[in-house]
Coordinates of C-alpha atoms in Angstrom, one line a residue:
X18 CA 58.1 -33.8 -77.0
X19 CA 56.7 -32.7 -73.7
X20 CA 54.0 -35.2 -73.0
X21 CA 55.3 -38.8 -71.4
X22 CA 54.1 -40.8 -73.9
X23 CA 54.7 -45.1 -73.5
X24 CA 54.3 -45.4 -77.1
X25 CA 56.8 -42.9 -77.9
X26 CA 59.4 -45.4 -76.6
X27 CA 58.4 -47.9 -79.1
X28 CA 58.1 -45.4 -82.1
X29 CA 61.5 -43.4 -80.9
X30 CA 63.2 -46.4 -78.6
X31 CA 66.1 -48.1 -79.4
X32 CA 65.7 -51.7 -79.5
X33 CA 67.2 -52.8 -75.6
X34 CA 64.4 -50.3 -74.4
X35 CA 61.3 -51.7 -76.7
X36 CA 62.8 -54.9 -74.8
X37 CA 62.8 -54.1 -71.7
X38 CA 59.0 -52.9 -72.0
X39 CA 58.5 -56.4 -74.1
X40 CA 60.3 -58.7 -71.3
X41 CA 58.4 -56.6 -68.4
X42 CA 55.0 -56.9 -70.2
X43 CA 55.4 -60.5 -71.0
X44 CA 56.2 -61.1 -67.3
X45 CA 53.3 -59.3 -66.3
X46 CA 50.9 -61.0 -68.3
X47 CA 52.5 -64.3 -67.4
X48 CA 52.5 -63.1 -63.7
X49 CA 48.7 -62.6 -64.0
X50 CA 47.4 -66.0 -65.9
X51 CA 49.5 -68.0 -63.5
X52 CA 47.6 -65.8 -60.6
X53 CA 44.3 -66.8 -61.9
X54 CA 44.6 -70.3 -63.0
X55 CA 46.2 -71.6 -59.8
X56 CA 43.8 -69.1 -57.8
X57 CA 41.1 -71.3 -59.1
X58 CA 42.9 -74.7 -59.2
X59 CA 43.3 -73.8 -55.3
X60 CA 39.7 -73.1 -54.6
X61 CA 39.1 -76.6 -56.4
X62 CA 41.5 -78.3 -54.8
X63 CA 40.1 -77.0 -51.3
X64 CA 36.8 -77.9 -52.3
X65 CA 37.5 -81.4 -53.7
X66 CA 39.6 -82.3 -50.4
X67 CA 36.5 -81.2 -48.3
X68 CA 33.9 -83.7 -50.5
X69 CA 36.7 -86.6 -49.8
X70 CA 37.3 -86.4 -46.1
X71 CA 33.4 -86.3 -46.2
X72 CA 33.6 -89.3 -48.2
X73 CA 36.1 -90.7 -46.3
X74 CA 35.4 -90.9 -43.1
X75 CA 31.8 -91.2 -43.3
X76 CA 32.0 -94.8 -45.4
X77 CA 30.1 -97.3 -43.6
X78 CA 31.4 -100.3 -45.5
X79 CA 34.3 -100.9 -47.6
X80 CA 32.6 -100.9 -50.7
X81 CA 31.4 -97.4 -49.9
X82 CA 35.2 -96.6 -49.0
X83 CA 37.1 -97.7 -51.6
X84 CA 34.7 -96.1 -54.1
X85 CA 35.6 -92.6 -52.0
X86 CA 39.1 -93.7 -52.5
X87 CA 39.3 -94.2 -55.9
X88 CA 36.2 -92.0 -57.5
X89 CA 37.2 -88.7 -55.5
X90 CA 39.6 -85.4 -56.8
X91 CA 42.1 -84.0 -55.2
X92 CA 45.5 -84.4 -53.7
X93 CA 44.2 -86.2 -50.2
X94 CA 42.3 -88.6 -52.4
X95 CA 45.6 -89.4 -54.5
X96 CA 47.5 -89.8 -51.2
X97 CA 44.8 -92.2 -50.0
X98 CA 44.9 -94.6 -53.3
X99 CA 48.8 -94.2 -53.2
X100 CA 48.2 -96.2 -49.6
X101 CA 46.2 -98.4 -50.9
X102 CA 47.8 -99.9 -53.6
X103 CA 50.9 -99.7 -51.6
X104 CA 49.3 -101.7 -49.0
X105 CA 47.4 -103.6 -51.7
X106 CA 50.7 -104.8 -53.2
X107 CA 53.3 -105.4 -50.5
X108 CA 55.1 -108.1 -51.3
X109 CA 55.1 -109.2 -47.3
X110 CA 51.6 -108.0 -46.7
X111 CA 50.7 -111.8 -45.1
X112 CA 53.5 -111.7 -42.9
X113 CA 52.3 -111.3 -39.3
X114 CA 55.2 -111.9 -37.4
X115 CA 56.6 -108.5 -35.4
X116 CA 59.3 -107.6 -38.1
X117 CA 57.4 -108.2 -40.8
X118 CA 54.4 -105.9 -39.2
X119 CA 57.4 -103.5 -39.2
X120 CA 58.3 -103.9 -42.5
X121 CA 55.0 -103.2 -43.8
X122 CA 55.3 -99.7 -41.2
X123 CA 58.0 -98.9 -42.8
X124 CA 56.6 -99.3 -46.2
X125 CA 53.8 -97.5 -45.6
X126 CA 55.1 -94.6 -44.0
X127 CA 57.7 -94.3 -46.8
X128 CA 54.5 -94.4 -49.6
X129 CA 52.7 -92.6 -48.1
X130 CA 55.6 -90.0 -47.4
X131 CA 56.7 -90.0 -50.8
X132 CA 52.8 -89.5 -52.1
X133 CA 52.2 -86.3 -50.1
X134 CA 55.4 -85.0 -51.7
X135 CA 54.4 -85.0 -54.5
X136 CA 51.0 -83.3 -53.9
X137 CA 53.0 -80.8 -52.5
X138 CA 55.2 -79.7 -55.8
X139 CA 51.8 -79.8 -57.6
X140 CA 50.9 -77.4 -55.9
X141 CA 54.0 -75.3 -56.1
X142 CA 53.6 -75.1 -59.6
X143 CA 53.8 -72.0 -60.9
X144 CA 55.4 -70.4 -58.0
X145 CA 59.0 -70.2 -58.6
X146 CA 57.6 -68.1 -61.8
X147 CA 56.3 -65.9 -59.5
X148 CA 59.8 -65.6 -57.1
X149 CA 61.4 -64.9 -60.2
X150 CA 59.1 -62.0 -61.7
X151 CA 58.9 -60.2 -58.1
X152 CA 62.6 -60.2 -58.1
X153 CA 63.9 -59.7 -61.5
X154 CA 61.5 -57.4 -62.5
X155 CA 62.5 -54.3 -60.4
X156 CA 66.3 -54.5 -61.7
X157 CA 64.9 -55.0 -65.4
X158 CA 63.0 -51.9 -64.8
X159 CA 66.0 -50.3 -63.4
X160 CA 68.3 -51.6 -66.4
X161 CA 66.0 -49.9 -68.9
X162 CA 66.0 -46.5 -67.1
X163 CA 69.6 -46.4 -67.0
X164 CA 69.9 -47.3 -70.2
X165 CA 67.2 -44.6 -71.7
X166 CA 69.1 -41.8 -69.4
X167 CA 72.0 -43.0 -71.0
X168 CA 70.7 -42.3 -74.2
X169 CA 69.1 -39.1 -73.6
X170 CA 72.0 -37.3 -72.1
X171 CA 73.6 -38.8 -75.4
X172 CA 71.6 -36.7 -77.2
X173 CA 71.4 -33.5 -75.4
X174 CA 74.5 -33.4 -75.7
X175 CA 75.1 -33.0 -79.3
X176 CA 72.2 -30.2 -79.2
X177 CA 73.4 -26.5 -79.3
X178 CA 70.6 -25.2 -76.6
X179 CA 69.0 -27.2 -74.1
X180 CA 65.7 -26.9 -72.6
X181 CA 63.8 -28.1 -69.7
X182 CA 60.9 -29.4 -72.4
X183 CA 63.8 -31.7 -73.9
X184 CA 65.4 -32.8 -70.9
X185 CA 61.7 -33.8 -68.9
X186 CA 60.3 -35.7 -72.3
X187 CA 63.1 -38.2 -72.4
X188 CA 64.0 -38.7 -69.1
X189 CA 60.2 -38.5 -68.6
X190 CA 59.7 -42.1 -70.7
X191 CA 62.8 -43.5 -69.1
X192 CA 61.5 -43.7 -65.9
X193 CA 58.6 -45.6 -66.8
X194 CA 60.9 -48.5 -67.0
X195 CA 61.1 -48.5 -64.1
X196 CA 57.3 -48.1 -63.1
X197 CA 57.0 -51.0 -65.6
X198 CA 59.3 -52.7 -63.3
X199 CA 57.2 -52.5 -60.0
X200 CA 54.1 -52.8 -61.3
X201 CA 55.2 -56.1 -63.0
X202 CA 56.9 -56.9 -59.8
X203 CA 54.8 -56.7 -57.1
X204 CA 51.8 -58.5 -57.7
X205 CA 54.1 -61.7 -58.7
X206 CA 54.9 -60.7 -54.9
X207 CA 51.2 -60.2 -53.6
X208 CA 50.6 -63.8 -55.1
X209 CA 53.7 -65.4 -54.1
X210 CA 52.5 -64.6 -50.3
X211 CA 49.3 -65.3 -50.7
X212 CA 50.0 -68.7 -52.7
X213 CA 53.1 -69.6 -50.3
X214 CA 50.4 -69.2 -46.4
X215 CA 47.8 -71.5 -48.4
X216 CA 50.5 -74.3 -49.2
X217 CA 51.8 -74.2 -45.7
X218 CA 47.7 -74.6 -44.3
X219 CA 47.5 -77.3 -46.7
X220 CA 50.4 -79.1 -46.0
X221 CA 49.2 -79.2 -42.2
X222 CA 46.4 -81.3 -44.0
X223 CA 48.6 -83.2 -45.5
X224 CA 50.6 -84.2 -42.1
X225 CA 46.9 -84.7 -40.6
X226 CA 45.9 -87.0 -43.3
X227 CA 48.8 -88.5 -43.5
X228 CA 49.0 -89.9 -39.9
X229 CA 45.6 -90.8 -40.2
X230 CA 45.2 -92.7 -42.9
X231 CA 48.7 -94.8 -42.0
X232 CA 46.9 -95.6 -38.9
X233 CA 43.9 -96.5 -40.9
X234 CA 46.0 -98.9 -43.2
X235 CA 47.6 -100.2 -40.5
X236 CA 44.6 -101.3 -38.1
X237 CA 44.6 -104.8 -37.7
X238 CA 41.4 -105.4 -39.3
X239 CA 42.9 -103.0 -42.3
X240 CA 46.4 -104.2 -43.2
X241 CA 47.9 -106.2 -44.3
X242 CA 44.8 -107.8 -45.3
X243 CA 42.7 -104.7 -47.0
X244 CA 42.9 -107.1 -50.0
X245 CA 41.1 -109.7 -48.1
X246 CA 38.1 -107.6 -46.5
X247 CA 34.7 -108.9 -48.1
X248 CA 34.0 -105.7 -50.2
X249 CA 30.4 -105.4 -48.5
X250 CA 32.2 -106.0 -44.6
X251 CA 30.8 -102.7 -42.5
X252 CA 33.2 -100.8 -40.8
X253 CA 33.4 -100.1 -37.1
X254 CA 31.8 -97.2 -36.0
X255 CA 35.2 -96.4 -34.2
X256 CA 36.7 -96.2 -37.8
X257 CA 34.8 -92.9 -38.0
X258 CA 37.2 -90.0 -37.0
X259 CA 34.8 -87.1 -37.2
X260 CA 37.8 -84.9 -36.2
X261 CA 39.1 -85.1 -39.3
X262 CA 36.4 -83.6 -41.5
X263 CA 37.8 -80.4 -40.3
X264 CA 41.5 -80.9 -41.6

């Protein structure tokens, strides 16, 4: 054999190479639908957090507001029902007194803390897959190269004349374990980067959003008594942040 064949591995191969080719090509295909999906669950999520701030901020009563709150996608429109209903359903949400306006700071900012956590490991999902390819898949490659060297020398050994045409054919389709290995490993990387720098921009909208809408739920005409507000009461035109539409 003097042509470097893939599919001679499979036909020839033992079975810890047709493994190694089977791991590296399941990890590649994995590598790629996980690239894709959260590519476009991204875009969406981007999109959907753009129509909410929109939403938001541009609400000219509460009616109009809570319907943003509650009708909108995406993870700053989760965060901002989580503050609701946590302002909604403090049990001291009618105590006015200093410490129990703290109380209810407290509260909030822990809600609202623990709401934009979990947006963020939603969308991490997927990710550590991707860590794990970019860094496995190299040394899996490597494994199977060894081990078909291994086996070729094995074999040119027990032959009475050796020539180059038997020694380039199998150490030939060794190698491409290893080639399997990068090319399975690097666009896990690719994505991982490119995934990892949108997380961090969005979780600078998080923090944004965050600070805004505690301030929101805490406004004295807000909270404790968002329960209370007639659900037709306009808002303030000083409610309007216009500086967030951008976050």
């Amino acid at each position: 054999m003097t042509e470097f064949d893939i599919f001679y591995v499979f036909y020839h191969g033992d079975v810890v190479l047709i493994g190694v080719f089977l791991t590296l090509l399941v990890l590649s295909i994995a590598t790629w639908a996980i690239a894709a999906t959260k590519g476009l669950s991204l875009i969406e999520t981007r999109r959907a957090n753009r129509r909410f701030l929109q939403a938001f901020w541009n609400a000219g009563s509460m009616r109009t507001l809570r319907d943003a709150v509650f009708e909108h996608r995406g993870p700053l429109a989760a965060m901002a029902r989580d503050g609701w209903h946590a302002a909604e359903t403090y049990p001291g949400r009618h105590d006015t007194s200093p410490k129990g306006e703290q109380r209810l700071d407290d509260h909030m900012i822990r809600m609202i803390r623990q709401s934009m956590d979990r947006q963020q490991l939603r969308l991490q999902a997927g990710q550590t897959l991707l860590a794990s390819v970019g860094s496995l898949a190299p040394f899996i490659g490597l494994f199977g190269t060894v081990w078909g060297i291994h086996n070729a020398l094995i074999e040119l050994s027990i032959m009475e004349s050796v020539s180059m045409d038997l020694v380039a054919g199998p150490l030939g389709e060794a190698l491409v374990a290893t080639a399997a290995g990068l090319a399975a490993a690097i666009p896990a990387v690719a994505f991982y980067n490119v995934f990892n720098r949108f997380n961090r921009l969005m979780q600078q909208d998080f923090e944004a959003f965050a600070h805004d809408l505690h301030a929101f739920l805490m406004h004295s005409d807000r909270a404790p008594g968002i329960h209370t507000q007639r659900i037709d009461q306009p808002l303030p035109a000083s409610d309007t942040r216009p500086s967030a539409e951008g976050a």
